[in-house]
Amino acid sequence: MLKEFLEKLQERLKSELKGYADIDYLKDEYGKEFLNIEFVETIGTDEHRWYILNDNVYKVNLEGEDYFFGANEVGCIKDECADLTDICHTTKLFEVEKIVKETFRRK
């Protein structure tokens, strides 16, 4: 189910903004269609001169079940005159796995 959803989402990303759309763009432009996608956290960054790429994790609810996926997308554009089409980075989706980590704190 997640695989089919990601394939459809990737096709939609390719068809918007000359192929340079990101998840936030889709949520802003097509709110109802993408309401079930929720940002979870950023798990990695790659800084370039004019922009920063993020590996973001999202949660999506499909037929009552939560799934997680990642998106390598533009997280920050440093040039205030630029937009996503100037950066020329295509958002790439990927699968992630949830890892539960045990931690400790002082009493």
Short mmCIF file of C-alpha atoms in Angstrom, two decimals:
data_model
loop_
_atom_site.label_atom_id
_atom_site.label_comp_id
_atom_site.label_asym_id
_atom_site.label_seq_id
_atom_site.Cartn_x
_atom_site.Cartn_y
_atom_site.Cartn_z
CA MET A 1 0.00 0.00 0.00
CA LEU A 2 2.80 2.44 0.90
CA LYS A 3 4.68 1.60 -2.29
CA GLU A 4 1.70 2.52 -4.49
CA PHE A 5 1.16 5.73 -2.52
CA LEU A 6 4.83 6.73 -2.94
CA GLU A 7 4.72 6.03 -6.68
CA LYS A 8 1.66 8.28 -7.09
CA LEU A 9 3.22 10.97 -4.88
CA GLN A 10 6.49 10.88 -6.86
CA GLU A 11 4.55 11.30 -10.10
CA ARG A 12 2.71 14.32 -8.67
CA LEU A 13 6.01 15.84 -7.52
CA LYS A 14 7.45 15.41 -11.02
CA SER A 15 4.44 17.09 -12.63
CA GLU A 16 4.54 20.29 -10.52
CA LEU A 17 6.94 23.27 -10.76
CA LYS A 18 8.81 21.77 -13.72
CA GLY A 19 9.58 18.72 -11.55
CA TYR A 20 11.04 20.71 -8.66
CA ALA A 21 8.10 20.61 -6.22
CA ASP A 22 8.47 19.45 -2.62
CA ILE A 23 6.03 18.03 -0.06
CA ASP A 24 5.22 21.46 1.44
CA TYR A 25 4.38 22.82 -2.01
CA LEU A 26 1.90 19.99 -2.61
CA LYS A 27 0.32 20.49 0.82
CA ASP A 28 -0.05 24.24 0.20
CA GLU A 29 -1.43 23.89 -3.33
CA TYR A 30 -3.60 20.78 -2.87
CA GLY A 31 -4.45 20.82 0.84
CA LYS A 32 -7.31 18.32 0.96
CA GLU A 33 -5.53 15.74 -1.17
CA PHE A 34 -2.43 15.74 1.07
CA LEU A 35 -3.90 16.44 4.53
CA ASN A 36 -2.92 12.97 5.72
CA ILE A 37 0.82 13.71 5.29
CA GLU A 38 2.45 14.94 8.50
CA PHE A 39 6.07 16.06 9.04
CA VAL A 40 7.86 13.98 11.71
CA GLU A 41 11.53 15.04 11.75
CA THR A 42 14.65 15.86 9.76
CA ILE A 43 17.20 13.03 9.88
CA GLY A 44 19.95 14.57 7.75
CA THR A 45 21.07 17.72 5.96
CA ASP A 46 23.39 18.55 3.08
CA GLU A 47 24.43 22.21 2.93
CA HIS A 48 25.24 23.87 -0.38
CA ARG A 49 26.20 27.46 -1.14
CA TRP A 50 22.69 28.68 -2.00
CA TYR A 51 20.44 26.07 -0.36
CA ILE A 52 20.22 23.25 2.17
CA LEU A 53 18.85 19.80 1.33
CA ASN A 54 17.03 17.89 4.06
CA ASP A 55 16.20 14.23 4.49
CA ASN A 56 12.77 14.65 6.07
CA VAL A 57 10.59 11.92 7.53
CA TYR A 58 6.83 12.09 7.05
CA LYS A 59 3.93 10.06 8.42
CA VAL A 60 0.94 9.22 6.25
CA ASN A 61 -2.28 7.54 7.34
CA LEU A 62 -3.57 5.12 4.70
CA GLU A 63 -6.84 3.34 5.46
CA GLY A 64 -6.41 3.80 9.21
CA GLU A 65 -2.80 2.65 9.41
CA ASP A 66 0.26 4.89 9.88
CA TYR A 67 3.21 4.55 7.49
CA PHE A 68 6.47 6.47 7.38
CA PHE A 69 8.51 7.60 4.38
CA GLY A 70 11.40 9.96 3.69
CA ALA A 71 11.89 12.78 1.23
CA ASN A 72 15.20 14.28 0.13
CA GLU A 73 14.07 17.84 -0.59
CA VAL A 74 15.07 21.49 -0.39
CA GLY A 75 14.82 22.55 3.24
CA CYS A 76 16.15 26.11 3.01
CA ILE A 77 16.88 28.52 0.18
CA LYS A 78 19.55 31.02 1.25
CA ASP A 79 19.00 33.48 -1.61
CA GLU A 80 15.86 35.51 -0.92
CA CYS A 81 15.33 36.08 -4.66
CA ALA A 82 15.37 32.36 -5.54
CA ASP A 83 12.62 29.75 -5.46
CA LEU A 84 12.41 25.97 -5.92
CA THR A 85 12.69 26.19 -9.71
CA ASP A 86 16.01 28.07 -9.38
CA ILE A 87 17.56 25.34 -7.21
CA CYS A 88 16.83 22.57 -9.78
CA HIS A 89 16.63 19.78 -7.18
CA THR A 90 14.11 17.01 -7.74
CA THR A 91 12.53 15.69 -4.54
CA LYS A 92 13.33 12.01 -4.10
CA LEU A 93 11.19 9.76 -1.91
CA PHE A 94 12.58 6.81 0.03
CA GLU A 95 11.46 4.22 2.55
CA VAL A 96 12.44 4.53 6.21
CA GLU A 97 12.22 2.24 9.19
CA LYS A 98 11.16 3.32 12.65
CA ILE A 99 13.73 2.62 15.36
CA VAL A 100 12.64 2.78 18.99
CA LYS A 101 15.52 3.87 21.21
CA GLU A 102 15.81 3.34 24.94
CA THR A 103 17.10 6.32 26.89
CA PHE A 104 17.74 7.32 30.49
CA ARG A 105 17.36 10.42 32.68
CA ARG A 106 18.21 11.39 36.24
CA LYS A 107 15.67 10.78 38.99
#
